[in-house]
PDB file of C-alpha atoms in Angstrom:
ATOM      1  CA  UNK A   1     -43.597  55.682 120.379  1.00 69.00           C
ATOM      2  CA  UNK A   2     -41.130  57.685 118.313  1.00 75.00           C
ATOM      3  CA  UNK A   3     -40.611  54.795 115.906  1.00 80.00           C
ATOM      4  CA  UNK A   4     -44.370  54.199 115.702  1.00 83.00           C
ATOM      5  CA  UNK A   5     -44.996  57.842 114.748  1.00 84.00           C
ATOM      6  CA  UNK A   6     -42.303  57.683 112.079  1.00 83.00           C
ATOM      7  CA  UNK A   7     -43.943  54.597 110.564  1.00 84.00           C
ATOM      8  CA  UNK A   8     -47.296  56.381 110.489  1.00 90.00           C
ATOM      9  CA  UNK A   9     -45.776  59.321 108.579  1.00 88.00           C
ATOM     10  CA  UNK A  10     -44.069  56.968 106.127  1.00 87.00           C
ATOM     11  CA  UNK A  11     -47.269  54.960 105.647  1.00 90.00           C
ATOM     12  CA  UNK A  12     -49.400  58.058 105.038  1.00 92.00           C
ATOM     13  CA  UNK A  13     -46.922  59.350 102.465  1.00 90.00           C
ATOM     14  CA  UNK A  14     -46.853  56.008 100.639  1.00 91.00           C
ATOM     15  CA  UNK A  15     -50.614  55.555 100.892  1.00 93.00           C
ATOM     16  CA  UNK A  16     -51.280  59.004  99.431  1.00 93.00           C
ATOM     17  CA  UNK A  17     -49.340  58.033  96.294  1.00 93.00           C
ATOM     18  CA  UNK A  18     -51.330  54.803  96.008  1.00 94.00           C
ATOM     19  CA  UNK A  19     -54.487  56.880  96.437  1.00 94.00           C
ATOM     20  CA  UNK A  20     -53.742  59.128  93.460  1.00 93.00           C
ATOM     21  CA  UNK A  21     -53.343  56.067  91.251  1.00 94.00           C
ATOM     22  CA  UNK A  22     -56.298  54.178  92.769  1.00 94.00           C
ATOM     23  CA  UNK A  23     -58.652  57.091  92.092  1.00 93.00           C
ATOM     24  CA  UNK A  24     -58.116  56.616  88.357  1.00 91.00           C
ATOM     25  CA  UNK A  25     -59.035  52.932  88.618  1.00 91.00           C
ATOM     26  CA  UNK A  26     -62.173  53.602  90.620  1.00 92.00           C
ATOM     27  CA  UNK A  27     -63.379  56.510  88.457  1.00 90.00           C
ATOM     28  CA  UNK A  28     -63.062  54.539  85.232  1.00 89.00           C
ATOM     29  CA  UNK A  29     -64.745  51.506  86.793  1.00 89.00           C
ATOM     30  CA  UNK A  30     -67.570  53.674  88.085  1.00 86.00           C
ATOM     31  CA  UNK A  31     -68.218  55.053  84.601  1.00 86.00           C
ATOM     32  CA  UNK A  32     -67.532  52.039  82.351  1.00 83.00           C
ATOM     33  CA  UNK A  33     -67.379  49.015  84.679  1.00 83.00           C
ATOM     34  CA  UNK A  34     -63.872  48.581  83.233  1.00 85.00           C
ATOM     35  CA  UNK A  35     -60.593  47.787  84.980  1.00 87.00           C
ATOM     36  CA  UNK A  36     -58.041  49.921  83.147  1.00 90.00           C
ATOM     37  CA  UNK A  37     -54.914  47.833  83.691  1.00 89.00           C
ATOM     38  CA  UNK A  38     -52.903  50.350  81.651  1.00 92.00           C
ATOM     39  CA  UNK A  39     -53.362  52.930  84.419  1.00 93.00           C
ATOM     40  CA  UNK A  40     -50.182  51.952  86.263  1.00 93.00           C
ATOM     41  CA  UNK A  41     -48.215  52.563  83.084  1.00 95.00           C
ATOM     42  CA  UNK A  42     -49.742  56.035  82.753  1.00 96.00           C
ATOM     43  CA  UNK A  43     -48.234  56.644  86.203  1.00 95.00           C
ATOM     44  CA  UNK A  44     -44.867  55.563  84.761  1.00 96.00           C
ATOM     45  CA  UNK A  45     -45.254  57.955  81.826  1.00 96.00           C
ATOM     46  CA  UNK A  46     -46.055  60.743  84.269  1.00 96.00           C
ATOM     47  CA  UNK A  47     -42.717  60.166  85.990  1.00 95.00           C
ATOM     48  CA  UNK A  48     -40.866  60.331  82.659  1.00 96.00           C
ATOM     49  CA  UNK A  49     -42.769  63.419  81.511  1.00 96.00           C
ATOM     50  CA  UNK A  50     -41.895  65.092  84.805  1.00 95.00           C
ATOM     51  CA  UNK A  51     -38.250  64.063  84.425  1.00 95.00           C
ATOM     52  CA  UNK A  52     -37.851  65.316  80.849  1.00 95.00           C
ATOM     53  CA  UNK A  53     -39.790  68.530  81.463  1.00 95.00           C
ATOM     54  CA  UNK A  54     -37.586  69.204  84.498  1.00 93.00           C
ATOM     55  CA  UNK A  55     -34.508  68.779  82.327  1.00 93.00           C
ATOM     56  CA  UNK A  56     -35.973  70.892  79.512  1.00 93.00           C
ATOM     57  CA  UNK A  57     -36.839  73.806  81.805  1.00 93.00           C
ATOM     58  CA  UNK A  58     -33.674  73.244  83.916  1.00 91.00           C
ATOM     59  CA  UNK A  59     -35.799  73.090  87.053  1.00 91.00           C
ATOM     60  CA  UNK A  60     -33.023  71.384  88.999  1.00 87.00           C
ATOM     61  CA  UNK A  61     -30.930  74.572  88.763  1.00 89.00           C
ATOM     62  CA  UNK A  62     -33.399  76.333  91.032  1.00 87.00           C
ATOM     63  CA  UNK A  63     -34.998  73.669  93.250  1.00 87.00           C
ATOM     64  CA  UNK A  64     -38.174  75.065  94.812  1.00 88.00           C
ATOM     65  CA  UNK A  65     -41.855  74.448  95.264  1.00 88.00           C
ATOM     66  CA  UNK A  66     -42.417  76.424  92.078  1.00 91.00           C
ATOM     67  CA  UNK A  67     -40.229  73.998  90.146  1.00 92.00           C
ATOM     68  CA  UNK A  68     -42.146  71.084  91.648  1.00 93.00           C
ATOM     69  CA  UNK A  69     -45.482  72.586  90.597  1.00 93.00           C
ATOM     70  CA  UNK A  70     -44.219  73.173  87.047  1.00 95.00           C
ATOM     71  CA  UNK A  71     -43.158  69.524  86.772  1.00 95.00           C
ATOM     72  CA  UNK A  72     -46.487  68.426  88.252  1.00 95.00           C
ATOM     73  CA  UNK A  73     -48.384  70.570  85.769  1.00 95.00           C
ATOM     74  CA  UNK A  74     -46.449  69.198  82.787  1.00 96.00           C
ATOM     75  CA  UNK A  75     -46.935  65.599  83.928  1.00 96.00           C
ATOM     76  CA  UNK A  76     -50.640  66.052  84.611  1.00 96.00           C
ATOM     77  CA  UNK A  77     -51.300  67.715  81.249  1.00 96.00           C
ATOM     78  CA  UNK A  78     -49.243  65.132  79.384  1.00 96.00           C
ATOM     79  CA  UNK A  79     -50.908  62.185  81.119  1.00 96.00           C
ATOM     80  CA  UNK A  80     -54.366  63.696  80.625  1.00 96.00           C
ATOM     81  CA  UNK A  81     -53.648  63.773  76.878  1.00 96.00           C
ATOM     82  CA  UNK A  82     -52.407  60.166  77.018  1.00 96.00           C
ATOM     83  CA  UNK A  83     -55.541  59.095  78.906  1.00 95.00           C
ATOM     84  CA  UNK A  84     -57.719  60.777  76.265  1.00 95.00           C
ATOM     85  CA  UNK A  85     -55.891  58.935  73.473  1.00 95.00           C
ATOM     86  CA  UNK A  86     -56.115  55.576  75.258  1.00 94.00           C
ATOM     87  CA  UNK A  87     -59.862  55.938  75.748  1.00 93.00           C
ATOM     88  CA  UNK A  88     -60.556  57.184  72.232  1.00 93.00           C
ATOM     89  CA  UNK A  89     -58.323  54.755  70.330  1.00 93.00           C
ATOM     90  CA  UNK A  90     -58.407  51.591  72.431  1.00 92.00           C
ATOM     91  CA  UNK A  91     -61.575  51.491  74.539  1.00 92.00           C
ATOM     92  CA  UNK A  92     -64.228  53.523  72.730  1.00 91.00           C
ATOM     93  CA  UNK A  93     -64.383  51.256  69.635  1.00 91.00           C
ATOM     94  CA  UNK A  94     -64.994  48.273  71.951  1.00 89.00           C
ATOM     95  CA  UNK A  95     -67.516  49.887  74.263  1.00 84.00           C
ATOM     96  CA  UNK A  96     -70.386  47.652  73.113  1.00 82.00           C
ATOM     97  CA  UNK A  97     -68.234  44.541  72.882  1.00 86.00           C
ATOM     98  CA  UNK A  98     -68.163  41.767  75.517  1.00 87.00           C
ATOM     99  CA  UNK A  99     -66.254  42.768  78.647  1.00 84.00           C
ATOM    100  CA  UNK A 100     -63.616  40.110  78.113  1.00 87.00           C
ATOM    101  CA  UNK A 101     -62.625  41.871  74.879  1.00 89.00           C
ATOM    102  CA  UNK A 102     -62.128  45.164  76.690  1.00 88.00           C
ATOM    103  CA  UNK A 103     -60.212  43.447  79.510  1.00 88.00           C
ATOM    104  CA  UNK A 104     -57.814  41.820  77.037  1.00 91.00           C
ATOM    105  CA  UNK A 105     -57.403  45.184  75.303  1.00 93.00           C
ATOM    106  CA  UNK A 106     -56.539  46.824  78.633  1.00 92.00           C
ATOM    107  CA  UNK A 107     -53.790  44.251  79.229  1.00 93.00           C
ATOM    108  CA  UNK A 108     -52.568  44.803  75.662  1.00 94.00           C
ATOM    109  CA  UNK A 109     -52.434  48.586  76.114  1.00 95.00           C
ATOM    110  CA  UNK A 110     -50.470  48.071  79.329  1.00 94.00           C
ATOM    111  CA  UNK A 111     -47.890  45.883  77.599  1.00 94.00           C
ATOM    112  CA  UNK A 112     -47.726  48.297  74.660  1.00 95.00           C
ATOM    113  CA  UNK A 113     -46.917  51.219  76.974  1.00 95.00           C
ATOM    114  CA  UNK A 114     -44.328  49.227  78.925  1.00 94.00           C
ATOM    115  CA  UNK A 115     -42.381  48.003  75.906  1.00 94.00           C
ATOM    116  CA  UNK A 116     -42.782  51.323  74.083  1.00 94.00           C
ATOM    117  CA  UNK A 117     -41.285  52.928  77.182  1.00 93.00           C
ATOM    118  CA  UNK A 118     -38.320  50.573  77.037  1.00 94.00           C
ATOM    119  CA  UNK A 119     -37.876  51.386  73.355  1.00 93.00           C
ATOM    120  CA  UNK A 120     -38.129  55.167  73.810  1.00 92.00           C
ATOM    121  CA  UNK A 121     -36.471  55.697  77.185  1.00 92.00           C
ATOM    122  CA  UNK A 122     -34.211  52.651  77.423  1.00 90.00           C
ATOM    123  CA  UNK A 123     -34.515  49.790  79.892  1.00 88.00           C
ATOM    124  CA  UNK A 124     -31.936  51.164  82.340  1.00 91.00           C
ATOM    125  CA  UNK A 125     -33.135  53.295  85.289  1.00 91.00           C
ATOM    126  CA  UNK A 126     -32.894  57.087  84.990  1.00 92.00           C
ATOM    127  CA  UNK A 127     -32.211  59.601  87.736  1.00 92.00           C
ATOM    128  CA  UNK A 128     -35.071  62.012  88.471  1.00 93.00           C
ATOM    129  CA  UNK A 129     -33.793  65.619  88.776  1.00 92.00           C
ATOM    130  CA  UNK A 130     -33.746  67.188  92.217  1.00 90.00           C
ATOM    131  CA  UNK A 131     -36.430  69.838  91.646  1.00 91.00           C
ATOM    132  CA  UNK A 132     -37.191  70.418  95.317  1.00 88.00           C
ATOM    133  CA  UNK A 133     -34.472  70.294  97.924  1.00 83.00           C
ATOM    134  CA  UNK A 134     -35.365  71.002 101.576  1.00 79.00           C
ATOM    135  CA  UNK A 135     -32.579  72.811 103.408  1.00 72.00           C
ATOM    136  CA  UNK A 136     -33.028  70.885 106.664  1.00 73.00           C
ATOM    137  CA  UNK A 137     -35.201  68.131 108.087  1.00 72.00           C
ATOM    138  CA  UNK A 138     -38.066  69.105 110.350  1.00 74.00           C
ATOM    139  CA  UNK A 139     -37.669  68.176 114.002  1.00 73.00           C
ATOM    140  CA  UNK A 140     -40.386  67.819 116.634  1.00 72.00           C
ATOM    141  CA  UNK A 141     -38.565  66.847 119.788  1.00 69.00           C
ATOM    142  CA  UNK A 142     -36.683  63.667 118.917  1.00 70.00           C
ATOM    143  CA  UNK A 143     -38.893  63.010 115.892  1.00 72.00           C
ATOM    144  CA  UNK A 144     -37.164  63.858 112.589  1.00 73.00           C
ATOM    145  CA  UNK A 145     -39.472  64.337 109.582  1.00 78.00           C
ATOM    146  CA  UNK A 146     -38.350  64.370 105.972  1.00 80.00           C
ATOM    147  CA  UNK A 147     -40.013  67.450 104.392  1.00 85.00           C
ATOM    148  CA  UNK A 148     -40.322  65.594 101.085  1.00 86.00           C
ATOM    149  CA  UNK A 149     -42.756  63.145 102.669  1.00 85.00           C
ATOM    150  CA  UNK A 150     -44.910  65.965 104.005  1.00 87.00           C
ATOM    151  CA  UNK A 151     -44.853  67.720 100.615  1.00 89.00           C
ATOM    152  CA  UNK A 152     -45.985  64.478  98.951  1.00 90.00           C
ATOM    153  CA  UNK A 153     -48.769  64.000 101.509  1.00 90.00           C
ATOM    154  CA  UNK A 154     -49.944  67.616 101.309  1.00 92.00           C
ATOM    155  CA  UNK A 155     -49.886  67.670  97.493  1.00 92.00           C
ATOM    156  CA  UNK A 156     -51.807  64.405  97.278  1.00 92.00           C
ATOM    157  CA  UNK A 157     -54.422  65.614  99.768  1.00 92.00           C
ATOM    158  CA  UNK A 158     -54.897  68.872  97.844  1.00 93.00           C
ATOM    159  CA  UNK A 159     -55.341  67.010  94.559  1.00 93.00           C
ATOM    160  CA  UNK A 160     -57.831  64.621  96.163  1.00 92.00           C
ATOM    161  CA  UNK A 161     -59.826  67.534  97.590  1.00 92.00           C
ATOM    162  CA  UNK A 162     -59.860  69.193  94.168  1.00 93.00           C
ATOM    163  CA  UNK A 163     -61.176  65.950  92.686  1.00 92.00           C
ATOM    164  CA  UNK A 164     -63.880  65.743  95.352  1.00 91.00           C
ATOM    165  CA  UNK A 165     -64.895  69.322  94.542  1.00 93.00           C
ATOM    166  CA  UNK A 166     -65.068  68.537  90.813  1.00 93.00           C
ATOM    167  CA  UNK A 167     -67.170  65.415  91.345  1.00 91.00           C
ATOM    168  CA  UNK A 168     -69.665  66.821  93.848  1.00 89.00           C
ATOM    169  CA  UNK A 169     -69.752  70.576  93.169  1.00 91.00           C
ATOM    170  CA  UNK A 170     -69.447  71.096  89.410  1.00 93.00           C
ATOM    171  CA  UNK A 171     -71.567  70.427  86.325  1.00 93.00           C
ATOM    172  CA  UNK A 172     -68.911  68.044  85.046  1.00 92.00           C
ATOM    173  CA  UNK A 173     -69.097  66.080  88.281  1.00 91.00           C
ATOM    174  CA  UNK A 174     -72.887  65.882  88.149  1.00 92.00           C
ATOM    175  CA  UNK A 175     -72.665  64.661  84.566  1.00 93.00           C
ATOM    176  CA  UNK A 176     -70.062  62.050  85.585  1.00 92.00           C
ATOM    177  CA  UNK A 177     -72.330  60.758  88.337  1.00 90.00           C
ATOM    178  CA  UNK A 178     -75.260  60.628  85.936  1.00 92.00           C
ATOM    179  CA  UNK A 179     -73.264  58.671  83.358  1.00 91.00           C
ATOM    180  CA  UNK A 180     -72.047  56.262  86.037  1.00 88.00           C
ATOM    181  CA  UNK A 181     -75.691  55.578  86.929  1.00 86.00           C
ATOM    182  CA  UNK A 182     -76.827  54.935  83.359  1.00 87.00           C
ATOM    183  CA  UNK A 183     -75.362  55.851  79.977  1.00 87.00           C
ATOM    184  CA  UNK A 184     -78.776  55.648  78.329  1.00 87.00           C
ATOM    185  CA  UNK A 185     -80.592  57.846  80.822  1.00 88.00           C
ATOM    186  CA  UNK A 186     -77.750  60.363  80.815  1.00 89.00           C
ATOM    187  CA  UNK A 187     -77.799  60.645  77.025  1.00 89.00           C
ATOM    188  CA  UNK A 188     -81.600  61.108  77.066  1.00 85.00           C
ATOM    189  CA  UNK A 189     -81.062  64.060  79.415  1.00 87.00           C
ATOM    190  CA  UNK A 190     -78.743  65.691  76.879  1.00 88.00           C
ATOM    191  CA  UNK A 191     -75.419  64.685  78.433  1.00 90.00           C
ATOM    192  CA  UNK A 192     -72.622  64.025  75.928  1.00 91.00           C
ATOM    193  CA  UNK A 193     -71.580  60.672  77.360  1.00 91.00           C
ATOM    194  CA  UNK A 194     -68.517  60.315  75.112  1.00 91.00           C
ATOM    195  CA  UNK A 195     -67.117  63.633  76.336  1.00 93.00           C
ATOM    196  CA  UNK A 196     -67.824  62.758  79.966  1.00 93.00           C
ATOM    197  CA  UNK A 197     -66.116  59.383  79.658  1.00 93.00           C
ATOM    198  CA  UNK A 198     -63.085  61.016  78.008  1.00 93.00           C
ATOM    199  CA  UNK A 199     -63.010  63.635  80.779  1.00 94.00           C
ATOM    200  CA  UNK A 200     -63.048  60.864  83.383  1.00 93.00           C
ATOM    201  CA  UNK A 201     -60.062  59.160  81.763  1.00 94.00           C
ATOM    202  CA  UNK A 202     -58.249  62.493  81.569  1.00 95.00           C
ATOM    203  CA  UNK A 203     -58.859  63.310  85.246  1.00 94.00           C
ATOM    204  CA  UNK A 204     -57.740  59.879  86.424  1.00 93.00           C
ATOM    205  CA  UNK A 205     -54.672  59.935  84.180  1.00 95.00           C
ATOM    206  CA  UNK A 206     -53.723  63.428  85.375  1.00 95.00           C
ATOM    207  CA  UNK A 207     -53.746  62.220  89.000  1.00 95.00           C
ATOM    208  CA  UNK A 208     -51.588  59.225  88.035  1.00 95.00           C
ATOM    209  CA  UNK A 209     -49.146  61.607  86.326  1.00 95.00           C
ATOM    210  CA  UNK A 210     -48.927  63.686  89.498  1.00 95.00           C
ATOM    211  CA  UNK A 211     -48.214  60.497  91.476  1.00 95.00           C
ATOM    212  CA  UNK A 212     -45.369  59.701  89.070  1.00 94.00           C
ATOM    213  CA  UNK A 213     -43.687  63.038  89.782  1.00 94.00           C
ATOM    214  CA  UNK A 214     -44.152  62.659  93.544  1.00 93.00           C
ATOM    215  CA  UNK A 215     -42.569  59.200  93.450  1.00 93.00           C
ATOM    216  CA  UNK A 216     -39.671  60.602  91.433  1.00 92.00           C
ATOM    217  CA  UNK A 217     -39.286  63.298  94.065  1.00 90.00           C
ATOM    218  CA  UNK A 218     -38.994  60.854  96.971  1.00 88.00           C
ATOM    219  CA  UNK A 219     -37.467  57.842  95.197  1.00 87.00           C
ATOM    220  CA  UNK A 220     -35.389  59.491  92.421  1.00 85.00           C
ATOM    221  CA  UNK A 221     -35.178  56.530  90.074  1.00 89.00           C
ATOM    222  CA  UNK A 222     -37.536  56.013  87.134  1.00 93.00           C
ATOM    223  CA  UNK A 223     -37.672  53.150  84.629  1.00 94.00           C
ATOM    224  CA  UNK A 224     -40.250  51.806  82.140  1.00 94.00           C
ATOM    225  CA  UNK A 225     -41.535  49.008  84.384  1.00 93.00           C
ATOM    226  CA  UNK A 226     -41.901  51.136  87.510  1.00 94.00           C
ATOM    227  CA  UNK A 227     -45.687  51.293  87.131  1.00 92.00           C
ATOM    228  CA  UNK A 228     -46.370  47.558  87.339  1.00 92.00           C
ATOM    229  CA  UNK A 229     -46.291  46.989  91.100  1.00 93.00           C
ATOM    230  CA  UNK A 230     -47.688  50.395  92.206  1.00 92.00           C
ATOM    231  CA  UNK A 231     -50.455  49.949  89.643  1.00 92.00           C
ATOM    232  CA  UNK A 232     -51.391  46.542  91.027  1.00 92.00           C
ATOM    233  CA  UNK A 233     -51.269  47.815  94.600  1.00 93.00           C
ATOM    234  CA  UNK A 234     -53.441  50.798  93.677  1.00 93.00           C
ATOM    235  CA  UNK A 235     -55.932  48.365  92.125  1.00 93.00           C
ATOM    236  CA  UNK A 236     -55.942  46.391  95.381  1.00 93.00           C
ATOM    237  CA  UNK A 237     -56.520  49.672  97.236  1.00 93.00           C
ATOM    238  CA  UNK A 238     -59.511  50.456  95.042  1.00 92.00           C
ATOM    239  CA  UNK A 239     -60.982  46.982  95.637  1.00 92.00           C
ATOM    240  CA  UNK A 240     -60.309  47.252  99.373  1.00 92.00           C
ATOM    241  CA  UNK A 241     -62.139  50.555  99.639  1.00 91.00           C
ATOM    242  CA  UNK A 242     -64.936  49.525  97.272  1.00 89.00           C
ATOM    243  CA  UNK A 243     -64.126  49.954  93.606  1.00 85.00           C
ATOM    244  CA  UNK A 244     -66.289  52.640  92.061  1.00 83.00           C
ATOM    245  CA  UNK A 245     -66.283  54.662  95.298  1.00 87.00           C
ATOM    246  CA  UNK A 246     -63.899  57.644  95.284  1.00 88.00           C
ATOM    247  CA  UNK A 247     -63.708  57.975  99.071  1.00 89.00           C
ATOM    248  CA  UNK A 248     -63.233  54.226  99.387  1.00 90.00           C
ATOM    249  CA  UNK A 249     -60.276  54.273  96.984  1.00 91.00           C
ATOM    250  CA  UNK A 250     -58.512  56.910  99.096  1.00 92.00           C
ATOM    251  CA  UNK A 251     -59.234  55.107 102.381  1.00 92.00           C
ATOM    252  CA  UNK A 252     -58.153  51.758 100.938  1.00 93.00           C
ATOM    253  CA  UNK A 253     -54.905  53.252  99.652  1.00 94.00           C
ATOM    254  CA  UNK A 254     -54.041  54.865 102.982  1.00 94.00           C
ATOM    255  CA  UNK A 255     -54.866  51.602 104.763  1.00 93.00           C
ATOM    256  CA  UNK A 256     -52.605  49.624 102.432  1.00 94.00           C
ATOM    257  CA  UNK A 257     -49.780  52.167 102.781  1.00 92.00           C
ATOM    258  CA  UNK A 258     -49.919  51.978 106.577  1.00 93.00           C
ATOM    259  CA  UNK A 259     -50.158  48.173 106.536  1.00 92.00           C
ATOM    260  CA  UNK A 260     -47.088  47.910 104.290  1.00 92.00           C
ATOM    261  CA  UNK A 261     -45.081  50.282 106.446  1.00 90.00           C
ATOM    262  CA  UNK A 262     -45.898  48.463 109.694  1.00 90.00           C
ATOM    263  CA  UNK A 263     -45.130  45.120 108.061  1.00 90.00           C
ATOM    264  CA  UNK A 264     -41.705  46.374 106.968  1.00 86.00           C
ATOM    265  CA  UNK A 265     -41.012  48.096 110.282  1.00 83.00           C
ATOM    266  CA  UNK A 266     -42.109  45.382 112.675  1.00 82.00           C
ATOM    267  CA  UNK A 267     -41.851  42.102 110.805  1.00 82.00           C
ATOM    268  CA  UNK A 268     -40.218  41.369 107.432  1.00 78.00           C
ATOM    269  CA  UNK A 269     -39.743  43.563 104.377  1.00 78.00           C
ATOM    270  CA  UNK A 270     -39.616  40.502 102.099  1.00 82.00           C
ATOM    271  CA  UNK A 271     -43.401  40.103 102.428  1.00 84.00           C
ATOM    272  CA  UNK A 272     -44.137  43.705 101.466  1.00 84.00           C
ATOM    273  CA  UNK A 273     -45.448  42.994  97.968  1.00 85.00           C
ATOM    274  CA  UNK A 274     -47.232  39.812  99.043  1.00 89.00           C
ATOM    275  CA  UNK A 275     -49.247  41.755 101.616  1.00 90.00           C
ATOM    276  CA  UNK A 276     -51.310  43.573  98.988  1.00 89.00           C
ATOM    277  CA  UNK A 277     -52.355  40.357  97.295  1.00 89.00           C
ATOM    278  CA  UNK A 278     -53.083  38.699 100.624  1.00 92.00           C
ATOM    279  CA  UNK A 279     -55.430  41.581 101.438  1.00 90.00           C
ATOM    280  CA  UNK A 280     -57.033  41.245  97.997  1.00 89.00           C
ATOM    281  CA  UNK A 281     -57.736  37.538  98.584  1.00 91.00           C
ATOM    282  CA  UNK A 282     -59.252  38.224 102.013  1.00 90.00           C
ATOM    283  CA  UNK A 283     -61.440  41.024 100.686  1.00 89.00           C
ATOM    284  CA  UNK A 284     -62.720  38.891  97.805  1.00 87.00           C
ATOM    285  CA  UNK A 285     -63.540  36.061 100.220  1.00 90.00           C
ATOM    286  CA  UNK A 286     -65.143  37.979 103.088  1.00 88.00           C
ATOM    287  CA  UNK A 287     -66.366  41.289 101.625  1.00 86.00           C
ATOM    288  CA  UNK A 288     -66.152  41.427  97.830  1.00 86.00           C
ATOM    289  CA  UNK A 289     -67.791  44.869  97.708  1.00 86.00           C
ATOM    290  CA  UNK A 290     -64.995  46.441  99.784  1.00 86.00           C
ATOM    291  CA  UNK A 291     -65.258  48.753 102.774  1.00 84.00           C
ATOM    292  CA  UNK A 292     -67.523  51.376 101.199  1.00 83.00           C
ATOM    293  CA  UNK A 293     -68.905  49.326  98.312  1.00 68.00           C
ATOM    294  CA  UNK A 294     -72.553  48.360  97.964  1.00 64.00           C
ATOM    295  CA  UNK A 295     -74.031  45.250  96.444  1.00 63.00           C
ATOM    296  CA  UNK A 296     -75.600  45.669  93.031  1.00 60.00           C
ATOM    297  CA  UNK A 297     -78.161  43.389  91.484  1.00 57.00           C
ATOM    298  CA  UNK A 298     -77.148  42.862  87.881  1.00 53.00           C
ATOM    299  CA  UNK A 299     -79.602  41.544  85.312  1.00 49.00           C
ATOM    300  CA  UNK A 300     -78.086  38.902  83.044  1.00 49.00           C
TER     301      UNK A 300
END
């Protein structure tokens, strides 16, 4: 039972990171019907922005929650700006083009960010500064909990609740939901669709940037290709939950995180990465809309 509880904590911590990345995928798809394959690389840039801002402000000299929040803020602002630029420069000019053109562009942007990262940061892994250092582990009976995992889980949950509040309780969120329903109808109602789409990219990219810092906190090694596999797994999470559904993306990510952790703990760690793609194949065969997705009739 003790081991089982530990696996649950590990899986929730991992799944919460996937969720922050998956939310960006599902928000962009809900607005544009576009799979932004560059999103995993925005997560990578968030980790590097957090690393360099931590060094610039010498946050590792005074490790604390305040230092963590400063790094999170820098990464989220930086990635929001990157998301705005990606949407404006790469996707907006192709908005009325065939979807295959936009898909190829998304893959191209992903490769551009990866190889630009290798050029700017170097291909060798970098050490993420220790900006939050718990004094002791938390103990509940014989159960020992790493405080970093709980900080990651709590931070991710807070950010997801903030996103839910923005989507369902603010004017921006209402405009986002209107644009996701129909660009034409939204524009006829006076909604600036270009601004709303840019805001969606910025929100999703900011969450990915936060995930990059949280990964650097728990696994203190960052490198330019670190976003490839988490990005793909977050995409699988979004499909599992029902891509386009915010709640579904979070549930799918937590489910995948728990499944990975139990696979590693009770069977074989070598199949960890294969699990996500196995789940993707099963979902596409048996329930292509995902857990919370709904079927849409599309006129062609």
